Tab-separated table of C-alpha atoms in Angstrom:
chain	number	residue	atom	x	y	z
V	1176	MET	CA	93.318	77.909	75.093
V	1177	ASP	CA	96.153	79.711	76.847
V	1178	ILE	CA	95.447	82.109	79.689
V	1179	LYS	CA	98.301	84.461	80.523
V	1180	LEU	CA	98.344	85.897	84.020
V	1181	LYS	CA	99.792	89.208	85.112
V	1182	ASP	CA	102.984	88.757	87.113
V	1183	PHE	CA	104.087	90.813	90.065
V	1184	GLU	CA	107.240	92.858	89.633
V	1185	GLY	CA	109.056	90.437	91.917
V	1186	PRO	CA	108.714	88.474	95.161
V	1187	LEU	CA	108.965	91.656	97.262
V	1188	ASP	CA	106.062	93.128	95.316
V	1189	LEU	CA	103.996	90.022	96.054
V	1190	LEU	CA	104.924	90.128	99.745
V	1191	LEU	CA	104.115	93.830	99.961
V	1192	HIS	CA	100.679	93.129	98.493
V	1193	LEU	CA	100.048	90.489	101.165
V	1194	VAL	CA	101.320	92.724	103.965
V	1195	SER	CA	99.209	95.687	102.821
V	1196	LYS	CA	96.086	93.549	103.227
V	1197	TYR	CA	96.454	93.765	107.005
V	1198	GLN	CA	96.476	97.591	106.955
V	1199	VAL	CA	99.029	97.845	109.759
V	1200	ASP	CA	102.673	98.852	110.012
V	1201	ILE	CA	104.991	96.454	108.191
V	1202	TYR	CA	106.784	95.589	111.430
V	1203	GLU	CA	103.501	94.608	113.085
V	1204	VAL	CA	102.112	92.190	110.511
V	1205	PRO	CA	101.593	88.516	111.463
V	1206	ILE	CA	104.575	87.311	109.477
V	1207	THR	CA	103.649	83.611	109.767
V	1208	GLU	CA	100.266	84.245	108.133
V	1209	VAL	CA	101.938	86.243	105.363
V	1210	ILE	CA	104.346	83.370	104.737
V	1211	GLU	CA	101.456	80.896	104.520
V	1212	GLN	CA	99.677	83.090	101.966
V	1213	TYR	CA	102.851	83.480	99.881
V	1214	LEU	CA	103.512	79.731	99.820
V	1215	ALA	CA	99.856	79.034	98.993
V	1216	TYR	CA	100.083	81.387	96.016
V	1217	ILE	CA	103.235	79.683	94.702
V	1218	ALA	CA	101.714	76.223	95.226
V	1219	THR	CA	98.605	77.230	93.281
V	1220	LEU	CA	100.680	78.457	90.335
V	1221	GLN	CA	102.508	75.127	90.306
V	1222	ALA	CA	99.229	73.190	90.487
V	1223	LEU	CA	98.059	75.083	87.424
V	1224	ARG	CA	101.298	74.098	85.695
V	1225	LEU	CA	102.383	77.720	85.380
V	1226	GLU	CA	106.082	78.500	85.404
V	1227	VAL	CA	107.297	80.094	88.631
V	1228	ALA	CA	110.381	82.316	88.326
V	1229	GLY	CA	113.466	81.277	90.267
V	1230	GLU	CA	113.462	84.467	92.343
V	1231	TYR	CA	110.028	83.569	93.730
V	1232	MET	CA	111.248	80.093	94.665
V	1233	LEU	CA	114.342	81.554	96.316
V	1234	MET	CA	112.144	83.841	98.404
V	1235	ALA	CA	109.948	80.853	99.269
V	1236	SER	CA	112.956	78.994	100.678
V	1237	GLN	CA	113.961	82.051	102.715
V	1238	LEU	CA	110.436	82.330	104.080
V	1239	MET	CA	110.507	78.664	105.070
V	1240	VAL	CA	113.654	79.355	107.109
V	1241	ILE	CA	111.909	82.241	108.865
V	1242	LYS	CA	108.833	80.109	109.504
V	1243	SER	CA	110.880	77.239	110.940
V	1244	ARG	CA	112.707	79.635	113.265
V	1245	ARG	CA	109.354	80.964	114.434
V	1246	LEU	CA	108.075	77.469	115.192
V	1247	LEU	CA	111.168	76.324	117.064
V	1248	PRO	CA	111.014	76.893	120.848
V	1249	LYS	CA	113.414	79.503	122.193
V	1250	VAL	CA	115.258	77.757	125.011
V	1251	VAL	CA	117.785	80.517	125.616
V	1252	GLU	CA	117.368	84.124	124.546
V	1253	GLN	CA	120.507	85.076	122.667
V	1254	ALA	CA	121.326	88.762	122.289
V	1255	GLU	CA	121.863	89.280	118.566
V	1256	LEU	CA	124.504	86.621	118.153
V	1257	GLU	CA	123.424	86.174	114.576
V	1258	ASP	CA	121.503	88.054	111.917
V	1259	ASP	CA	117.734	87.954	112.131
V	1260	PRO	CA	116.382	87.008	108.637
V	1261	GLU	CA	112.865	88.093	109.616
V	1262	LEU	CA	113.968	91.601	110.559
V	1263	GLU	CA	116.100	91.838	107.417
V	1264	LEU	CA	113.095	90.880	105.303
V	1265	LEU	CA	110.851	93.467	106.965
V	1266	ASP	CA	113.548	96.113	106.454
V	1267	GLN	CA	113.671	95.198	102.749
V	1268	LEU	CA	109.890	95.416	102.513
V	1269	GLU	CA	109.821	98.837	104.155
V	1270	GLU	CA	112.533	100.116	101.825
V	1271	TYR	CA	110.751	98.637	98.807
V	1272	ARG	CA	107.473	100.255	99.928
V	1273	ARG	CA	109.112	103.692	100.114
V	1274	PHE	CA	110.657	103.365	96.666
V	1275	LYS	CA	107.382	102.087	95.203
V	1276	LEU	CA	105.447	105.046	96.639
V	1277	LEU	CA	108.059	107.409	95.195
V	1278	SER	CA	107.815	105.676	91.827
V	1279	GLU	CA	104.025	106.012	91.847
V	1280	LYS	CA	104.259	109.733	92.623
V	1281	LEU	CA	106.742	110.238	89.791
V	1282	GLY	CA	104.408	108.300	87.514
V	1283	GLU	CA	101.510	110.576	88.451
V	1284	GLN	CA	103.628	113.636	87.711
V	1285	HIS	CA	104.609	112.166	84.355
V	1286	GLU	CA	100.956	111.577	83.443
V	1287	GLU	CA	100.040	115.103	84.485
V	1288	ARG	CA	102.807	116.613	82.372
V	1289	ALA	CA	101.806	114.436	79.415
V	1290	HIS	CA	98.545	116.383	79.197
V	1291	TYR	CA	100.461	119.431	78.026
V	1292	PHE	CA	102.090	117.770	75.036
V	1293	SER	CA	100.515	116.311	71.943
V	1294	LYS	CA	101.528	112.756	71.240
V	1295	PRO	CA	100.600	110.363	68.437
V	1296	LYS	CA	97.863	107.917	69.311
V	1297	LEU	CA	99.230	104.504	70.245
V	1298	GLU	CA	97.377	101.238	70.040
V	1299	LEU	CA	98.093	99.210	73.152
V	1300	VAL	CA	97.445	95.476	73.214
V	1301	TYR	CA	97.438	93.609	76.502
V	1302	GLU	CA	97.500	89.840	76.696
V	1303	ASP	CA	97.194	89.702	80.481
V	1304	VAL	CA	93.969	88.752	82.178
V	1305	THR	CA	92.350	91.754	83.851
V	1306	LEU	CA	89.921	90.851	86.600
V	1307	ALA	CA	87.046	93.304	86.981
V	1308	GLN	CA	86.605	94.784	90.473
V	1309	ASP	CA	89.904	93.254	91.560
V	1310	LYS	CA	93.251	95.032	91.534
V	1311	SER	CA	95.232	91.795	91.556
V	1312	ILE	CA	94.757	88.156	90.611
V	1313	ILE	CA	96.306	87.075	93.892
V	1314	ASP	CA	92.994	87.251	95.770
V	1315	ILE	CA	91.249	84.759	93.524
V	1316	PHE	CA	94.363	82.557	93.493
V	1317	LEU	CA	94.521	82.516	97.298
V	1318	ALA	CA	90.835	81.651	97.519
V	1319	PHE	CA	91.324	78.908	94.942
V	1320	SER	CA	94.341	77.523	96.817
V	1321	LYS	CA	92.091	76.884	99.834
V	1322	VAL	CA	89.634	75.025	97.622
V	1323	MET	CA	92.460	72.974	96.112
V	1324	ALA	CA	93.798	71.979	99.529
V	1325	GLU	CA	90.348	70.979	100.772
V	1326	LYS	CA	89.563	69.046	97.601
V	1327	GLN	CA	92.872	67.184	97.619
V	1328	ALA	CA	92.285	66.129	101.235
V	1329	SER	CA	88.753	65.018	100.391
V	1330	LEU	CA	89.848	62.973	97.371
V	1331	ARG	CA	92.581	61.239	99.388
V	1332	GLN	CA	89.976	60.047	101.872
V	1333	SER	CA	87.470	58.911	99.238
V	1334	HIS	CA	87.509	55.731	97.202
V	1335	ALA	CA	89.351	55.575	93.900
V	1336	THR	CA	87.381	56.928	90.938
V	1337	ILE	CA	87.807	56.664	87.200
V	1338	THR	CA	88.745	60.079	85.816
V	1339	ARG	CA	88.300	61.507	82.350
V	1340	ASP	CA	91.378	61.954	80.203
V	1341	GLU	CA	90.680	65.579	79.329
V	1342	TYR	CA	88.452	68.462	80.348
V	1343	LYS	CA	87.853	71.337	77.966
V	1344	ILE	CA	87.744	74.947	79.154
V	1345	GLU	CA	84.887	75.690	76.728
V	1346	ASP	CA	82.763	72.909	78.286
V	1347	MET	CA	83.524	74.126	81.787
V	1348	MET	CA	82.590	77.689	80.811
V	1349	ASP	CA	79.141	76.324	79.918
V	1350	PHE	CA	79.087	74.502	83.258
V	1351	VAL	CA	79.820	77.727	85.151
V	1352	ARG	CA	77.140	79.553	83.169
V	1353	SER	CA	74.633	76.860	84.107
V	1354	GLN	CA	75.224	77.538	87.793
V	1355	PHE	CA	73.674	80.990	87.341
V	1356	GLN	CA	70.324	79.722	86.068
V	1357	ASP	CA	68.574	80.237	89.414
V	1358	GLN	CA	70.864	82.831	90.973
V	1359	SER	CA	73.008	85.796	90.023
V	1360	ARG	CA	75.678	85.403	92.747
V	1361	LEU	CA	77.514	82.339	94.031
V	1362	ALA	CA	80.646	81.485	95.961
V	1363	LEU	CA	83.696	80.354	93.978
V	1364	ARG	CA	84.063	77.237	96.122
V	1365	GLN	CA	80.517	76.176	95.201
V	1366	LEU	CA	81.655	75.434	91.649
V	1367	PHE	CA	83.934	72.608	92.818
V	1368	LYS	CA	81.523	70.881	95.187
V	1369	GLU	CA	80.815	67.919	92.903
V	1370	SER	CA	84.252	67.696	91.223
V	1371	GLN	CA	85.726	64.207	91.183
V	1372	ASP	CA	89.403	64.892	90.395
V	1373	ILE	CA	91.962	67.690	90.495
V	1374	ASN	CA	92.121	68.118	86.709
V	1375	GLU	CA	88.424	68.926	86.698
V	1376	VAL	CA	88.906	71.434	89.529
V	1377	ILE	CA	91.734	73.193	87.671
V	1378	THR	CA	89.798	73.341	84.396
V	1379	ILE	CA	86.745	74.850	86.117
V	1380	PHE	CA	88.988	77.487	87.650
V	1381	LEU	CA	90.563	78.371	84.298
V	1382	ALA	CA	87.090	78.525	82.754
V	1383	THR	CA	86.057	80.961	85.498
V	1384	LEU	CA	89.058	83.179	84.730
V	1385	GLU	CA	88.101	83.186	81.067
V	1386	LEU	CA	84.522	84.254	81.893
V	1387	VAL	CA	85.928	87.092	83.968
V	1388	LYS	CA	88.230	88.057	81.111
V	1389	VAL	CA	85.308	88.397	78.673
V	1390	HIS	CA	83.267	90.279	81.327
V	1391	GLU	CA	80.516	87.687	81.672
V	1392	VAL	CA	81.333	87.410	85.371
V	1393	VAL	CA	82.674	89.900	87.905
V	1394	LEU	CA	84.289	89.126	91.242
V	1395	GLU	CA	83.521	90.273	94.757
V	1396	GLN	CA	85.436	89.799	98.008
V	1397	THR	CA	83.899	91.335	101.118
V	1398	GLU	CA	86.753	90.766	103.574
V	1399	THR	CA	90.518	90.312	103.608
V	1400	PHE	CA	91.467	86.801	102.403
V	1401	GLY	CA	87.737	85.954	102.470
V	1402	ASP	CA	85.706	83.897	100.011
V	1403	ILE	CA	85.486	85.055	96.417
V	1404	TYR	CA	81.976	85.455	95.002
V	1405	LEU	CA	81.046	85.372	91.332
V	1406	ILE	CA	78.400	87.785	90.100
V	1407	ARG	CA	76.710	87.451	86.735
V	1408	SER	CA	77.245	90.561	84.652
V	1409	LYS	CA	74.002	92.378	83.887
V	1410	ASP	CA	75.365	93.379	80.485
V	1411	GLU	CA	76.099	89.780	79.514
V	1412	PRO	CA	72.984	87.629	80.174
V	1413	PHE	CA	73.643	83.892	79.975
V	1414	SER	CA	71.662	81.793	77.576
């Protein structure tokens, strides 16, 4: 079973999404935290064996340079002897934000004008996963990346275990359904509490995405970069 995920329009679009979460001016965001979230997102895609475009990796390397400069102690304050990559990045983000807002306004005008013209009905087919009550998949990916990091650390400290060769998404969908027998809402991280290896963790996550895709489960996040909660859909009772 293949699950295709909606891509951002580019690394700047991803960064702008992360920055907008803080609801402050672009030049006032905690850039180190934004970098950590960006790298966590890329690492999660790689853990899921999803292809990451080269432009995202290039941006990741640039962000690592900015992060390393932030962490290094400033012995002597130099007055603009060299370009500041952090400031350049923020300038790019601000410019991208302005163009994106303009594009959205033009799009709204186009939709409004379309009401005045008759057009043949088109059948649109989307293969991307659409998460209910969530404008972007990045939130669930960021929450999952925290679970992955914690689980990997836990497994490294535990004794060696014998792992199964293969986990099926269909079986894990039934497992997720079973977690709702006595409750209608649970935290995403709760699903992975008893997992014994990373392959099992990844398969449970993909099974969760599939349940969201078929509207058996909806997602809820009450705070920025907070835990993701799964809510059983009232229209789709589990057997």
